PDB file of C-alpha atoms in Angstrom:
ATOM      1  CA  GLY A 255      -7.500   2.653  -0.635  1.00 63.00           C
ATOM      2  CA  GLU A 256      -4.743   3.770  -2.829  1.00 74.00           C
ATOM      3  CA  ASP A 257      -2.109   1.341  -3.888  1.00 87.00           C
ATOM      4  CA  VAL A 258       1.589   1.516  -5.052  1.00 91.00           C
ATOM      5  CA  GLU A 259       3.116  -1.464  -6.706  1.00 93.00           C
ATOM      6  CA  GLN A 260       6.876  -2.336  -7.133  1.00 94.00           C
ATOM      7  CA  SER A 261       8.722  -5.421  -8.203  1.00 91.00           C
ATOM      8  CA  LEU A 262      10.444  -6.951  -5.177  1.00 91.00           C
ATOM      9  CA  PHE A 263      13.902  -7.625  -6.600  1.00 95.00           C
ATOM     10  CA  LEU A 264      16.323  -6.371  -9.172  1.00 97.00           C
ATOM     11  CA  SER A 265      19.813  -7.543  -9.730  1.00 97.00           C
ATOM     12  CA  VAL A 266      22.264  -5.678 -12.023  1.00 97.00           C
ATOM     13  CA  ARG A 267      25.967  -5.776 -12.736  1.00 97.00           C
ATOM     14  CA  GLU A 268      28.200  -2.925 -11.558  1.00 97.00           C
ATOM     15  CA  GLY A 269      28.559  -0.327 -14.250  1.00 97.00           C
ATOM     16  CA  ASP A 270      25.215  -1.129 -15.866  1.00 97.00           C
ATOM     17  CA  SER A 271      22.074   0.949 -15.527  1.00 97.00           C
ATOM     18  CA  SER A 272      19.249  -0.044 -13.152  1.00 97.00           C
ATOM     19  CA  VAL A 273      15.613   0.697 -13.849  1.00 98.00           C
ATOM     20  CA  ILE A 274      13.162   0.308 -10.959  1.00 98.00           C
ATOM     21  CA  ASN A 275       9.596   0.550 -11.872  1.00 97.00           C
ATOM     22  CA  CYS A 276       6.460   1.505  -9.940  1.00 96.00           C
ATOM     23  CA  THR A 277       2.737   1.708 -10.708  1.00 96.00           C
ATOM     24  CA  TYR A 278       0.281   3.613  -8.609  1.00 93.00           C
ATOM     25  CA  THR A 279      -3.487   3.974  -8.700  1.00 91.00           C
ATOM     26  CA  ASP A 280      -4.233   7.403  -7.064  1.00 84.00           C
ATOM     27  CA  SER A 281      -5.544   9.774  -9.727  1.00 81.00           C
ATOM     28  CA  SER A 282      -4.973  12.888  -7.514  1.00 81.00           C
ATOM     29  CA  SER A 283      -1.264  12.277  -6.841  1.00 82.00           C
ATOM     30  CA  THR A 284       0.619  15.541  -6.629  1.00 81.00           C
ATOM     31  CA  TYR A 285       4.135  14.365  -5.977  1.00 86.00           C
ATOM     32  CA  LEU A 286       5.809  11.036  -6.514  1.00 90.00           C
ATOM     33  CA  TYR A 287       9.042  10.216  -4.389  1.00 91.00           C
ATOM     34  CA  TRP A 288      11.821   7.855  -4.548  1.00 94.00           C
ATOM     35  CA  TYR A 289      13.432   6.761  -1.244  1.00 92.00           C
ATOM     36  CA  LYS A 290      16.458   4.616  -0.603  1.00 93.00           C
ATOM     37  CA  GLN A 291      16.742   2.444   2.529  1.00 90.00           C
ATOM     38  CA  GLU A 292      20.054   0.782   3.470  1.00 88.00           C
ATOM     39  CA  PRO A 293      19.971  -1.961   5.981  1.00 81.00           C
ATOM     40  CA  GLY A 294      18.993  -0.832   9.562  1.00 75.00           C
ATOM     41  CA  ALA A 295      18.646   2.779   8.447  1.00 78.00           C
ATOM     42  CA  GLY A 296      15.819   5.150   7.848  1.00 79.00           C
ATOM     43  CA  LEU A 297      14.741   6.341   4.489  1.00 84.00           C
ATOM     44  CA  GLN A 298      16.821   8.699   2.416  1.00 86.00           C
ATOM     45  CA  LEU A 299      14.988  10.876  -0.028  1.00 85.00           C
ATOM     46  CA  LEU A 300      16.531  10.480  -3.491  1.00 91.00           C
ATOM     47  CA  THR A 301      14.436  12.497  -5.589  1.00 90.00           C
ATOM     48  CA  TYR A 302      10.789  13.513  -6.264  1.00 89.00           C
ATOM     49  CA  ILE A 303       8.785  14.611  -9.298  1.00 91.00           C
ATOM     50  CA  PHE A 304       5.758  16.843  -9.555  1.00 88.00           C
ATOM     51  CA  SER A 305       2.889  15.147 -11.283  1.00 87.00           C
ATOM     52  CA  ASN A 306       2.776  17.547 -14.192  1.00 87.00           C
ATOM     53  CA  MET A 307       6.345  16.756 -15.160  1.00 90.00           C
ATOM     54  CA  ASP A 308       7.322  13.732 -17.144  1.00 93.00           C
ATOM     55  CA  MET A 309      11.065  13.608 -16.499  1.00 96.00           C
ATOM     56  CA  LYS A 310      13.494  14.753 -13.968  1.00 94.00           C
ATOM     57  CA  GLN A 311      17.260  14.135 -14.035  1.00 95.00           C
ATOM     58  CA  ASP A 312      19.590  14.627 -11.142  1.00 91.00           C
ATOM     59  CA  GLN A 313      23.127  13.474 -11.694  1.00 94.00           C
ATOM     60  CA  ARG A 314      23.042   9.620 -12.034  1.00 96.00           C
ATOM     61  CA  LEU A 315      19.270   9.489 -11.303  1.00 97.00           C
ATOM     62  CA  THR A 316      16.549   9.989 -13.963  1.00 97.00           C
ATOM     63  CA  VAL A 317      12.807   9.795 -13.124  1.00 97.00           C
ATOM     64  CA  LEU A 318      10.344   9.208 -15.782  1.00 97.00           C
ATOM     65  CA  LEU A 319       6.573   9.663 -15.131  1.00 96.00           C
ATOM     66  CA  ASN A 320       3.828   8.449 -17.392  1.00 95.00           C
ATOM     67  CA  LYS A 321       0.854   9.991 -15.779  1.00 92.00           C
ATOM     68  CA  LYS A 322      -1.634   8.490 -18.123  1.00 92.00           C
ATOM     69  CA  ASP A 323      -0.499   4.942 -17.270  1.00 94.00           C
ATOM     70  CA  LYS A 324       0.423   5.869 -13.609  1.00 94.00           C
ATOM     71  CA  HIS A 325       3.736   4.539 -14.148  1.00 96.00           C
ATOM     72  CA  LEU A 326       6.938   5.847 -12.479  1.00 96.00           C
ATOM     73  CA  SER A 327      10.454   4.653 -13.073  1.00 97.00           C
ATOM     74  CA  LEU A 328      13.938   5.437 -11.585  1.00 98.00           C
ATOM     75  CA  ARG A 329      16.961   4.874 -13.713  1.00 98.00           C
ATOM     76  CA  ILE A 330      20.381   4.689 -11.909  1.00 98.00           C
ATOM     77  CA  ALA A 331      23.198   5.134 -14.449  1.00 98.00           C
ATOM     78  CA  ASP A 332      26.487   3.388 -13.870  1.00 97.00           C
ATOM     79  CA  THR A 333      25.198   1.537 -10.885  1.00 98.00           C
ATOM     80  CA  GLN A 334      27.666   1.010  -8.052  1.00 97.00           C
ATOM     81  CA  THR A 335      27.918  -1.513  -5.193  1.00 95.00           C
ATOM     82  CA  GLY A 336      27.016   1.377  -2.878  1.00 94.00           C
ATOM     83  CA  ASP A 337      23.629   1.676  -4.623  1.00 96.00           C
ATOM     84  CA  SER A 338      22.733  -1.770  -3.175  1.00 96.00           C
ATOM     85  CA  ALA A 339      19.637  -1.149  -0.959  1.00 96.00           C
ATOM     86  CA  ILE A 340      15.849  -1.117  -0.944  1.00 94.00           C
ATOM     87  CA  TYR A 341      14.186   1.605  -3.045  1.00 96.00           C
ATOM     88  CA  PHE A 342      10.807   2.725  -2.076  1.00 94.00           C
ATOM     89  CA  CYS A 343       8.382   4.501  -4.462  1.00 94.00           C
ATOM     90  CA  ALA A 344       5.817   6.789  -2.726  1.00 91.00           C
ATOM     91  CA  ASP A 345       2.871   8.729  -3.803  1.00 88.00           C
ATOM     92  CA  LEU A 346       1.636  11.955  -2.092  1.00 83.00           C
ATOM     93  CA  SER A 347      -2.181  12.262  -2.541  1.00 73.00           C
ATOM     94  CA  GLY A 348      -3.541  15.649  -3.587  1.00 63.00           C
ATOM     95  CA  ALA A 349      -6.413  15.175  -1.045  1.00 59.00           C
ATOM     96  CA  GLY A 350      -4.655  17.511   1.463  1.00 60.00           C
ATOM     97  CA  SER A 351      -3.652  14.827   3.913  1.00 62.00           C
ATOM     98  CA  TYR A 352      -0.041  14.856   2.988  1.00 66.00           C
ATOM     99  CA  GLN A 353       0.270  11.157   3.824  1.00 73.00           C
ATOM    100  CA  LEU A 354       2.534   9.063   1.704  1.00 82.00           C
ATOM    101  CA  THR A 355       1.521   5.743   0.232  1.00 85.00           C
ATOM    102  CA  PHE A 356       4.526   3.398  -0.052  1.00 88.00           C
ATOM    103  CA  GLY A 357       5.195   0.477  -2.357  1.00 90.00           C
ATOM    104  CA  LYS A 358       6.719  -2.534  -0.769  1.00 89.00           C
ATOM    105  CA  GLY A 359      10.130  -1.535  -1.914  1.00 93.00           C
ATOM    106  CA  THR A 360      12.458  -2.984  -4.533  1.00 96.00           C
ATOM    107  CA  LYS A 361      15.680  -4.639  -3.367  1.00 95.00           C
ATOM    108  CA  LEU A 362      18.464  -3.835  -5.638  1.00 97.00           C
ATOM    109  CA  SER A 363      21.461  -6.061  -5.655  1.00 97.00           C
ATOM    110  CA  VAL A 364      24.608  -4.927  -7.507  1.00 97.00           C
ATOM    111  CA  ILE A 365      26.943  -7.642  -8.608  1.00 95.00           C
ATOM    112  CA  PRO A 366      30.686  -6.605  -8.648  1.00 91.00           C
TER     113      PRO A 366
ATOM    114  CA  GLY B  10      19.384  19.744   3.032  1.00 55.00           C
ATOM    115  CA  ALA B  11      16.696  19.376   5.681  1.00 57.00           C
ATOM    116  CA  VAL B  12      17.413  16.936   8.307  1.00 84.00           C
ATOM    117  CA  VAL B  13      15.160  15.041  10.590  1.00 90.00           C
ATOM    118  CA  SER B  14      16.752  13.578  13.630  1.00 92.00           C
ATOM    119  CA  GLN B  15      15.307  10.602  15.660  1.00 93.00           C
ATOM    120  CA  HIS B  16      16.509   9.509  19.093  1.00 94.00           C
ATOM    121  CA  PRO B  17      17.238   6.906  20.457  1.00 95.00           C
ATOM    122  CA  SER B  18      18.410   4.987  17.309  1.00 91.00           C
ATOM    123  CA  ARG B  19      18.217   1.782  19.330  1.00 93.00           C
ATOM    124  CA  VAL B  20      16.385   1.002  22.582  1.00 96.00           C
ATOM    125  CA  ILE B  21      15.872  -2.129  24.496  1.00 96.00           C
ATOM    126  CA  CYS B  22      13.094  -2.005  27.270  1.00 95.00           C
ATOM    127  CA  LYS B  23      11.529  -4.520  29.559  1.00 96.00           C
ATOM    128  CA  SER B  24       8.045  -5.743  29.025  1.00 97.00           C
ATOM    129  CA  GLY B  25       5.480  -3.621  30.733  1.00 96.00           C
ATOM    130  CA  THR B  26       7.630  -0.437  30.773  1.00 97.00           C
ATOM    131  CA  SER B  27       7.107   2.648  28.459  1.00 97.00           C
ATOM    132  CA  VAL B  28       9.553   4.117  26.022  1.00 97.00           C
ATOM    133  CA  LYS B  29       9.734   7.432  24.289  1.00 97.00           C
ATOM    134  CA  ILE B  30      11.104   8.154  20.939  1.00 97.00           C
ATOM    135  CA  GLU B  31      11.796  11.593  19.783  1.00 96.00           C
ATOM    136  CA  CYS B  32      11.626  13.123  16.280  1.00 95.00           C
ATOM    137  CA  ARG B  33      13.136  16.585  15.705  1.00 94.00           C
ATOM    138  CA  SER B  34      13.263  18.646  12.445  1.00 91.00           C
ATOM    139  CA  LEU B  35      16.671  20.346  12.692  1.00 90.00           C
ATOM    140  CA  ASP B  36      16.608  23.072  10.133  1.00 84.00           C
ATOM    141  CA  PHE B  37      13.001  23.626   9.282  1.00 83.00           C
ATOM    142  CA  GLN B  38       9.696  23.848  10.913  1.00 85.00           C
ATOM    143  CA  ALA B  39       7.595  20.796  10.549  1.00 85.00           C
ATOM    144  CA  THR B  40       3.971  21.575  10.533  1.00 82.00           C
ATOM    145  CA  THR B  41       3.086  17.965  10.098  1.00 86.00           C
ATOM    146  CA  MET B  42       4.926  14.836  11.362  1.00 91.00           C
ATOM    147  CA  PHE B  43       4.164  11.215  10.588  1.00 91.00           C
ATOM    148  CA  TRP B  44       4.956   8.096  12.481  1.00 94.00           C
ATOM    149  CA  TYR B  45       5.534   4.804  10.670  1.00 93.00           C
ATOM    150  CA  ARG B  46       6.164   1.336  11.741  1.00 93.00           C
ATOM    151  CA  GLN B  47       8.175  -1.113   9.725  1.00 86.00           C
ATOM    152  CA  PHE B  48       8.161  -4.847  10.163  1.00 79.00           C
ATOM    153  CA  PRO B  49      11.156  -6.861   8.853  1.00 74.00           C
ATOM    154  CA  LYS B  50      11.303  -6.887   5.005  1.00 69.00           C
ATOM    155  CA  GLN B  51       8.088  -5.098   4.719  1.00 74.00           C
ATOM    156  CA  SER B  52       7.026  -1.594   3.661  1.00 77.00           C
ATOM    157  CA  LEU B  53       6.197   1.257   6.046  1.00 82.00           C
ATOM    158  CA  MET B  54       2.907   1.209   7.789  1.00 86.00           C
ATOM    159  CA  LEU B  55       1.515   4.636   8.745  1.00 88.00           C
ATOM    160  CA  MET B  56       0.580   4.792  12.397  1.00 93.00           C
ATOM    161  CA  ALA B  57      -0.444   8.412  12.938  1.00 93.00           C
ATOM    162  CA  THR B  58      -0.244  11.863  11.595  1.00 90.00           C
ATOM    163  CA  SER B  59       0.330  14.709  13.981  1.00 89.00           C
ATOM    164  CA  ASN B  60       0.064  18.443  13.370  1.00 85.00           C
ATOM    165  CA  GLU B  61       1.599  20.897  15.734  1.00 81.00           C
ATOM    166  CA  GLY B  62      -0.478  21.838  18.676  1.00 81.00           C
ATOM    167  CA  SER B  63      -3.459  19.419  17.905  1.00 83.00           C
ATOM    168  CA  LYS B  64      -4.186  15.821  18.553  1.00 87.00           C
ATOM    169  CA  ALA B  65      -2.744  13.051  16.367  1.00 91.00           C
ATOM    170  CA  THR B  66      -4.943  11.370  13.866  1.00 91.00           C
ATOM    171  CA  TYR B  67      -4.420   7.549  14.122  1.00 94.00           C
ATOM    172  CA  GLU B  68      -4.821   5.056  11.428  1.00 90.00           C
ATOM    173  CA  GLN B  69      -7.242   2.341  11.804  1.00 90.00           C
ATOM    174  CA  GLY B  70      -6.095  -0.542  14.006  1.00 92.00           C
ATOM    175  CA  VAL B  71      -3.519   1.633  15.823  1.00 94.00           C
ATOM    176  CA  GLU B  72      -4.273   1.966  19.514  1.00 94.00           C
ATOM    177  CA  LYS B  73      -4.041   5.592  20.516  1.00 93.00           C
ATOM    178  CA  ASP B  74      -3.763   4.773  24.229  1.00 94.00           C
ATOM    179  CA  LYS B  75      -0.748   2.599  23.666  1.00 96.00           C
ATOM    180  CA  PHE B  76       1.077   4.777  21.093  1.00 97.00           C
ATOM    181  CA  LEU B  77       0.947   8.173  22.533  1.00 96.00           C
ATOM    182  CA  ILE B  78       1.995  10.971  20.085  1.00 94.00           C
ATOM    183  CA  ASN B  79       2.731  14.449  21.183  1.00 91.00           C
ATOM    184  CA  HIS B  80       3.666  17.253  18.850  1.00 88.00           C
ATOM    185  CA  ALA B  81       4.169  20.166  21.084  1.00 82.00           C
ATOM    186  CA  SER B  82       6.320  22.228  18.931  1.00 88.00           C
ATOM    187  CA  LEU B  83       7.100  22.938  15.257  1.00 88.00           C
ATOM    188  CA  THR B  84      10.403  20.958  15.514  1.00 91.00           C
ATOM    189  CA  LEU B  85       9.562  18.108  17.907  1.00 93.00           C
ATOM    190  CA  SER B  86       7.144  15.151  17.993  1.00 94.00           C
ATOM    191  CA  THR B  87       7.409  12.216  20.387  1.00 95.00           C
ATOM    192  CA  LEU B  88       6.074   8.659  20.162  1.00 97.00           C
ATOM    193  CA  THR B  89       5.717   6.943  23.533  1.00 97.00           C
ATOM    194  CA  VAL B  90       5.012   3.224  23.398  1.00 97.00           C
ATOM    195  CA  THR B  91       3.182   2.530  26.663  1.00 97.00           C
ATOM    196  CA  SER B  92       3.250  -0.779  28.553  1.00 96.00           C
ATOM    197  CA  ALA B  93       5.427  -2.280  25.775  1.00 96.00           C
ATOM    198  CA  HIS B  94       5.134  -5.851  24.887  1.00 96.00           C
ATOM    199  CA  PRO B  95       7.449  -8.017  22.775  1.00 95.00           C
ATOM    200  CA  GLU B  96       5.027  -7.867  19.871  1.00 93.00           C
ATOM    201  CA  ASP B  97       5.789  -4.007  19.895  1.00 95.00           C
ATOM    202  CA  SER B  98       9.288  -4.667  18.776  1.00 94.00           C
ATOM    203  CA  SER B  99       9.754  -2.976  15.601  1.00 93.00           C
ATOM    204  CA  PHE B 100      11.539  -0.253  13.477  1.00 92.00           C
ATOM    205  CA  TYR B 101       9.860   2.989  14.046  1.00 94.00           C
ATOM    206  CA  ILE B 102      10.383   5.811  11.624  1.00 92.00           C
ATOM    207  CA  CYS B 103       9.138   9.421  11.751  1.00 93.00           C
ATOM    208  CA  SER B 104       8.825  11.786   8.919  1.00 91.00           C
ATOM    209  CA  ALA B 105       8.339  15.598   8.728  1.00 89.00           C
ATOM    210  CA  ARG B 106       6.853  17.943   6.263  1.00 82.00           C
ATOM    211  CA  GLY B 107       7.762  21.574   6.103  1.00 72.00           C
ATOM    212  CA  ALA B 108       5.452  24.413   6.018  1.00 61.00           C
ATOM    213  CA  GLN B 109       3.818  25.548   2.782  1.00 54.00           C
ATOM    214  CA  GLY B 110       6.304  26.765   0.200  1.00 50.00           C
ATOM    215  CA  SER B 111       8.833  24.165   1.026  1.00 50.00           C
ATOM    216  CA  GLY B 112       8.094  22.059  -2.027  1.00 51.00           C
ATOM    217  CA  ASN B 113       5.960  19.377  -0.197  1.00 62.00           C
ATOM    218  CA  THR B 114       9.265  17.641   0.557  1.00 73.00           C
ATOM    219  CA  ILE B 115       8.959  14.922   3.284  1.00 79.00           C
ATOM    220  CA  TYR B 116      12.107  13.941   4.995  1.00 84.00           C
ATOM    221  CA  PHE B 117      12.555  10.974   7.258  1.00 86.00           C
ATOM    222  CA  GLY B 118      14.452  10.326  10.475  1.00 89.00           C
ATOM    223  CA  GLU B 119      16.900   7.546  10.745  1.00 86.00           C
ATOM    224  CA  GLY B 120      14.518   5.376  12.502  1.00 90.00           C
ATOM    225  CA  SER B 121      14.462   3.780  15.993  1.00 93.00           C
ATOM    226  CA  TRP B 122      14.902   0.062  16.661  1.00 92.00           C
ATOM    227  CA  LEU B 123      12.719  -0.950  19.618  1.00 94.00           C
ATOM    228  CA  THR B 124      13.304  -4.263  21.314  1.00 94.00           C
ATOM    229  CA  VAL B 125      10.954  -5.367  24.094  1.00 95.00           C
ATOM    230  CA  VAL B 126      12.338  -8.137  26.249  1.00 96.00           C
TER     231      VAL B 126
END
């Protein structure tokens, strides 16, 4: 089946930029998503990018997509302690099923 | 933005009883809803996909008779865990996808913690 890989942990200092990376294997991906999950809570959609784009910026968030290498990244500028959470990368297949394939999540820890 | 609401957020039930979790799309019509299960410190595992008015499609290894999914309207899907056992204790999350033209955006509910004692 399709696979989405993420590093499990990332630690940054408050005020620095965070970059969370994700790789995927699905050649027919149409959309790629970033979700944030705080402890004990559901998933919050942060942003998504259509597969024919290579960059999307939304306030402090920048998504970069390298479709050739199947590499997606999420950059959080001026990281704050409130950004500490688990970030999931997810891939929407173009096969028509509309099922998301998730990575295991990257736990971002922000050091004050 | 679109909101998906799950209820209850936490539920404790006795072993052998059934418990129902509701998933509602509050400001859009959800043609497709998904149910996930999340074990501690792990990613989400898709359990089933439900389309309004039709039977749910279950993932391999998920017992359809144990996890009953109903998607009777475009704004409501329910997951019923029947004859619950302690190993069913988990975090259950639903997600909903709007109709065509809504950008293929998929929104998640807040999740429901189920504890079976």
